[in-house]
């Protein structure tokens, strides 16, 4: 079978599970030992047909991760790891205000700790603080919410 056709089929199969960034496709094809020229042909072809679009990928990734309760810092790191440009990441994440992220923290805490009314001990506050940091929220946002 022609290497180009074989590689295209592999990429289509790879894209079935979720939308991918250009870098993810490139790395996938490199792991599959595809020729560099073929990789460029496939990326170019898939970009023209909008099967690879980093703008759409970024927007969808941010929406998905917000729904899963992740904060701006973690989302930004994940996108950067997937080869998305900082400018593009900042553009889409900039659409969300600090108040939005604070509201997300409150929602997350109400789901994770529904009986939590007031933080009584330093140990509880430390535990919540670290949990929210791991989820990718900023110290400022966490302090604002936990200080209320």
CSV table of C-alpha atoms in Angstrom, one decimal:
chain,number,residue,atom,x,y,z
A,1,UNK,CA,0.0,0.0,0.0
A,2,UNK,CA,1.2,3.5,-0.8
A,3,UNK,CA,2.8,5.1,2.3
A,4,UNK,CA,0.8,8.4,1.8
A,5,UNK,CA,-2.5,6.6,1.8
A,6,UNK,CA,-1.5,4.4,4.7
A,7,UNK,CA,-0.4,7.5,6.7
A,8,UNK,CA,-3.6,9.3,5.9
A,9,UNK,CA,-5.7,6.4,7.1
A,10,UNK,CA,-3.7,6.3,10.3
A,11,UNK,CA,-4.3,10.0,10.9
A,12,UNK,CA,-8.0,9.7,10.2
A,13,UNK,CA,-8.2,6.8,12.7
A,14,UNK,CA,-6.3,9.0,15.2
A,15,UNK,CA,-8.7,11.9,14.7
A,16,UNK,CA,-11.8,9.7,15.4
A,17,UNK,CA,-11.3,9.9,19.1
A,18,UNK,CA,-11.0,13.6,19.4
A,19,UNK,CA,-9.9,16.8,17.6
A,20,UNK,CA,-6.1,17.1,17.5
A,21,UNK,CA,-3.6,19.9,17.2
A,22,UNK,CA,-1.1,20.1,14.3
A,23,UNK,CA,1.7,19.2,16.6
A,24,UNK,CA,-0.1,16.1,17.9
A,25,UNK,CA,-0.6,14.9,14.3
A,26,UNK,CA,3.0,15.6,13.4
A,27,UNK,CA,4.3,13.7,16.5
A,28,UNK,CA,1.9,10.8,15.8
A,29,UNK,CA,3.2,10.4,12.3
A,30,UNK,CA,6.8,10.6,13.4
A,31,UNK,CA,6.1,7.8,15.9
A,32,UNK,CA,4.6,5.8,13.1
A,33,UNK,CA,7.9,6.4,11.2
A,34,UNK,CA,6.3,8.3,8.3
A,35,UNK,CA,8.6,10.2,5.9
A,36,UNK,CA,8.9,13.9,6.6
A,37,UNK,CA,7.8,14.9,3.1
A,38,UNK,CA,4.7,12.7,3.5
A,39,UNK,CA,4.0,14.3,7.0
A,40,UNK,CA,4.1,17.8,5.4
A,41,UNK,CA,1.8,16.7,2.6
A,42,UNK,CA,-0.8,15.2,5.0
A,43,UNK,CA,-0.7,18.2,7.3
A,44,UNK,CA,-1.2,20.6,4.4
A,45,UNK,CA,-4.0,18.5,2.9
A,46,UNK,CA,-5.8,18.1,6.3
A,47,UNK,CA,-5.4,21.9,7.0
A,48,UNK,CA,-7.0,22.7,3.6
A,49,UNK,CA,-10.0,20.4,4.4
A,50,UNK,CA,-10.2,21.8,8.0
A,51,UNK,CA,-9.5,18.5,9.6
A,52,UNK,CA,-6.5,20.2,11.3
A,53,UNK,CA,-7.2,23.6,12.7
A,54,UNK,CA,-5.4,24.9,15.8
A,55,UNK,CA,-7.9,27.7,16.3
A,56,UNK,CA,-10.8,25.3,16.5
A,57,UNK,CA,-8.8,22.8,18.5
A,58,UNK,CA,-7.9,25.6,21.1
A,59,UNK,CA,-11.5,26.8,21.4
A,60,UNK,CA,-12.9,23.2,21.8
A,61,UNK,CA,-10.1,22.2,24.3
A,62,UNK,CA,-10.8,25.3,26.5
A,63,UNK,CA,-14.5,24.7,26.5
A,64,UNK,CA,-14.1,21.0,27.4
A,65,UNK,CA,-11.5,21.6,30.1
A,66,UNK,CA,-13.7,24.3,31.7
A,67,UNK,CA,-16.6,21.9,31.8
A,68,UNK,CA,-14.3,19.4,33.6
A,69,UNK,CA,-13.5,22.0,36.2
A,70,UNK,CA,-10.0,23.0,35.3
A,71,UNK,CA,-8.6,26.5,35.7
A,72,UNK,CA,-6.8,28.9,33.3
A,73,UNK,CA,-3.3,28.0,34.3
A,74,UNK,CA,-3.7,24.3,33.8
A,75,UNK,CA,-5.6,24.7,30.5
A,76,UNK,CA,-2.8,27.1,29.2
A,77,UNK,CA,-0.1,24.5,30.1
A,78,UNK,CA,-2.0,21.7,28.4
A,79,UNK,CA,-2.4,23.7,25.2
A,80,UNK,CA,1.2,24.8,25.2
A,81,UNK,CA,2.2,21.1,25.6
A,82,UNK,CA,0.1,20.3,22.6
A,83,UNK,CA,2.0,22.9,20.5
A,84,UNK,CA,-0.5,25.7,20.5
A,85,UNK,CA,1.0,29.2,20.2
A,86,UNK,CA,0.9,31.4,23.3
A,87,UNK,CA,-0.8,34.3,21.4
A,88,UNK,CA,-3.7,32.0,20.4
A,89,UNK,CA,-4.0,30.5,23.9
A,90,UNK,CA,-4.1,34.0,25.5
A,91,UNK,CA,-6.6,35.2,22.9
A,92,UNK,CA,-9.2,32.5,23.7
A,93,UNK,CA,-8.5,32.4,27.5
A,94,UNK,CA,-8.7,36.2,27.5
A,95,UNK,CA,-12.4,36.0,26.7
A,96,UNK,CA,-13.0,34.8,30.3
A,97,UNK,CA,-12.8,37.3,33.2
A,98,UNK,CA,-11.4,36.9,36.7
A,99,UNK,CA,-15.0,36.9,38.0
A,100,UNK,CA,-15.8,34.0,35.6
A,101,UNK,CA,-13.0,31.9,37.1
A,102,UNK,CA,-14.0,32.8,40.6
A,103,UNK,CA,-17.5,31.6,39.8
A,104,UNK,CA,-16.1,28.4,38.5
A,105,UNK,CA,-14.2,27.8,41.7
A,106,UNK,CA,-17.4,28.3,43.7
A,107,UNK,CA,-19.2,25.8,41.4
A,108,UNK,CA,-16.4,23.3,41.7
A,109,UNK,CA,-16.4,23.6,45.5
A,110,UNK,CA,-20.2,23.3,45.8
A,111,UNK,CA,-20.0,20.0,43.7
A,112,UNK,CA,-16.9,18.6,45.4
A,113,UNK,CA,-17.8,19.7,48.9
A,114,UNK,CA,-21.6,20.2,49.0
A,115,UNK,CA,-21.8,20.3,52.8
A,116,UNK,CA,-19.0,22.9,53.1
A,117,UNK,CA,-20.5,26.2,54.4
A,118,UNK,CA,-17.6,27.8,56.2
A,119,UNK,CA,-14.0,26.8,56.4
A,120,UNK,CA,-13.3,26.2,60.1
A,121,UNK,CA,-9.7,25.1,60.3
A,122,UNK,CA,-6.4,26.0,58.6
A,123,UNK,CA,-6.0,22.4,57.6
A,124,UNK,CA,-9.3,22.5,55.7
A,125,UNK,CA,-8.4,25.7,54.0
A,126,UNK,CA,-4.9,24.3,53.0
A,127,UNK,CA,-6.5,21.2,51.6
A,128,UNK,CA,-9.0,23.2,49.5
A,129,UNK,CA,-6.3,25.6,48.4
A,130,UNK,CA,-4.0,22.9,47.2
A,131,UNK,CA,-6.9,21.1,45.4
A,132,UNK,CA,-7.7,24.3,43.5
A,133,UNK,CA,-4.1,24.9,42.6
A,134,UNK,CA,-3.8,21.4,41.2
A,135,UNK,CA,-6.9,22.1,39.1
A,136,UNK,CA,-5.1,25.2,37.6
A,137,UNK,CA,-6.7,28.2,39.3
A,138,UNK,CA,-4.5,31.2,40.2
A,139,UNK,CA,-3.6,32.0,43.8
A,140,UNK,CA,-5.4,35.3,43.5
A,141,UNK,CA,-8.6,33.7,42.4
A,142,UNK,CA,-8.4,31.1,45.1
A,143,UNK,CA,-7.7,33.6,47.9
A,144,UNK,CA,-10.6,35.8,46.8
A,145,UNK,CA,-13.0,32.9,46.9
A,146,UNK,CA,-11.7,31.3,50.1
A,147,UNK,CA,-11.5,34.7,51.8
A,148,UNK,CA,-15.2,35.3,51.4
